[in-house]
Coordinates of C-alpha atoms in Angstrom, one line a residue:
X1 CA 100.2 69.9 -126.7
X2 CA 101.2 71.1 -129.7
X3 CA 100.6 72.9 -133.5
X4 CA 97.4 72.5 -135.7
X5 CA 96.3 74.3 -138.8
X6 CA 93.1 74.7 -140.8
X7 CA 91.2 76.5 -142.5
X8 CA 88.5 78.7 -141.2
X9 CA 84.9 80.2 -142.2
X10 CA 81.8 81.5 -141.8
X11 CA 78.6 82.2 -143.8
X12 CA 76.2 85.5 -142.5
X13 CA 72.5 86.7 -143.1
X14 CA 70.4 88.6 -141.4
X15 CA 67.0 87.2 -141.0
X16 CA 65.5 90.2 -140.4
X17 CA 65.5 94.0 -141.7
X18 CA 67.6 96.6 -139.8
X19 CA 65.2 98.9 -137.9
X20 CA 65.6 101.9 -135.4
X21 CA 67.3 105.5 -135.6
X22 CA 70.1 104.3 -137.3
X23 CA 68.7 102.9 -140.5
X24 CA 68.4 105.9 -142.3
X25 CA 68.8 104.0 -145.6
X26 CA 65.8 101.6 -145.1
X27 CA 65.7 97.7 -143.8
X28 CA 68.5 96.4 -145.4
X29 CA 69.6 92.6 -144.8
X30 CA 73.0 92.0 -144.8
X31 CA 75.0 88.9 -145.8
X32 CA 78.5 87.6 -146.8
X33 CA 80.7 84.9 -146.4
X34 CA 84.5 84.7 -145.5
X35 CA 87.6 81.7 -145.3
X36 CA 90.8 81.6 -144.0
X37 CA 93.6 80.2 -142.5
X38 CA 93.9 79.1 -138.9
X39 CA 96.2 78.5 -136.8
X40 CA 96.7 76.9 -133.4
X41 CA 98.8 75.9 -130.4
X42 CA 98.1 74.2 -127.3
X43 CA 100.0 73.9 -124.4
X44 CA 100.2 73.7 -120.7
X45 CA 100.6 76.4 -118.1
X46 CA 100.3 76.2 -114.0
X47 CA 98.5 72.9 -114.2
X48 CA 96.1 74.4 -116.5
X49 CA 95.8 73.8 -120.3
X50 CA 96.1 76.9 -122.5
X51 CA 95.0 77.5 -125.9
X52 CA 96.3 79.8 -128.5
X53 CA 94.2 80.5 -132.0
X54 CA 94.7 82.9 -134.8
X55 CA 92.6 83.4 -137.8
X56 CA 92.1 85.5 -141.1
X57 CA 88.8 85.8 -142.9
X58 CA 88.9 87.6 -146.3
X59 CA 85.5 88.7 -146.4
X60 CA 83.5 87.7 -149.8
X61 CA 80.4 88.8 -151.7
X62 CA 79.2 91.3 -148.8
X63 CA 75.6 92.7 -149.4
X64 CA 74.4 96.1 -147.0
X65 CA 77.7 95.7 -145.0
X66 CA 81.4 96.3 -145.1
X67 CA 83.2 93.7 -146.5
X68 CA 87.5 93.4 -145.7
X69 CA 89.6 91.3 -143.9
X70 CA 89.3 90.4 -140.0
X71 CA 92.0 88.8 -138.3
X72 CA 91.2 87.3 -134.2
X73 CA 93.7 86.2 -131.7
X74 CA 92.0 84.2 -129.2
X75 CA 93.2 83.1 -125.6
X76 CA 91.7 80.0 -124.1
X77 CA 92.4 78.7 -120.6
X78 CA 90.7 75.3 -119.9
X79 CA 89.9 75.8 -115.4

C-alpha cells in the first residue's frame, strides 16, 4: 500500500454532430482538453485491497460545450 501522485488528463471530440429535440442551435461538435493533479492511496481492508483516487481537471480550449473545472473522487475495491 501506500501514496502516489501524477498528473492526470484527457483530450475530447465528438465524432459526430449533436442531433435530436435538444439541439436547437444546430449539430454542433464539441471538443476540449483538460490536466490535473492526481492523487492516490492504496491500502488494505477485510482481506480486500482498497483504492482511493482524487483528481482535478482544469478544462482548456472548450468548443460547443462548457468548459470549468471537475474534480472526481473514486472508490475502488479489488474482490
Amino acid at each position: 500500500g501506500g501514496w502516489s501522485a501524477g498528473l492526470a488528463g484527457y483530450a475530447y471530440r465528438q465524432l459526430t454532430g449533436a442531433s435530436g429535440p435538444g439541439a436547437t442551435f444546430g449539430p454542433f461538435k464539441g471538443r476540449g482538453w483538460a490536466l490535473g493533479p492526481a492523487l492516490g492511496y492504496t491500502t488494505e481492508a477485510a482481506g480486500r485491497a482498497v483504492i482511493l483516487n482524487a483528481r482535478i481537471y482544469f478544462e482548456q480550449d472548450a468548443r460547443h460545450r462548457f468548459e470549468g473545472t471537475t474534480s472526481f473522487l473514486t472508490a475502488t475495491v479489488r474482490f
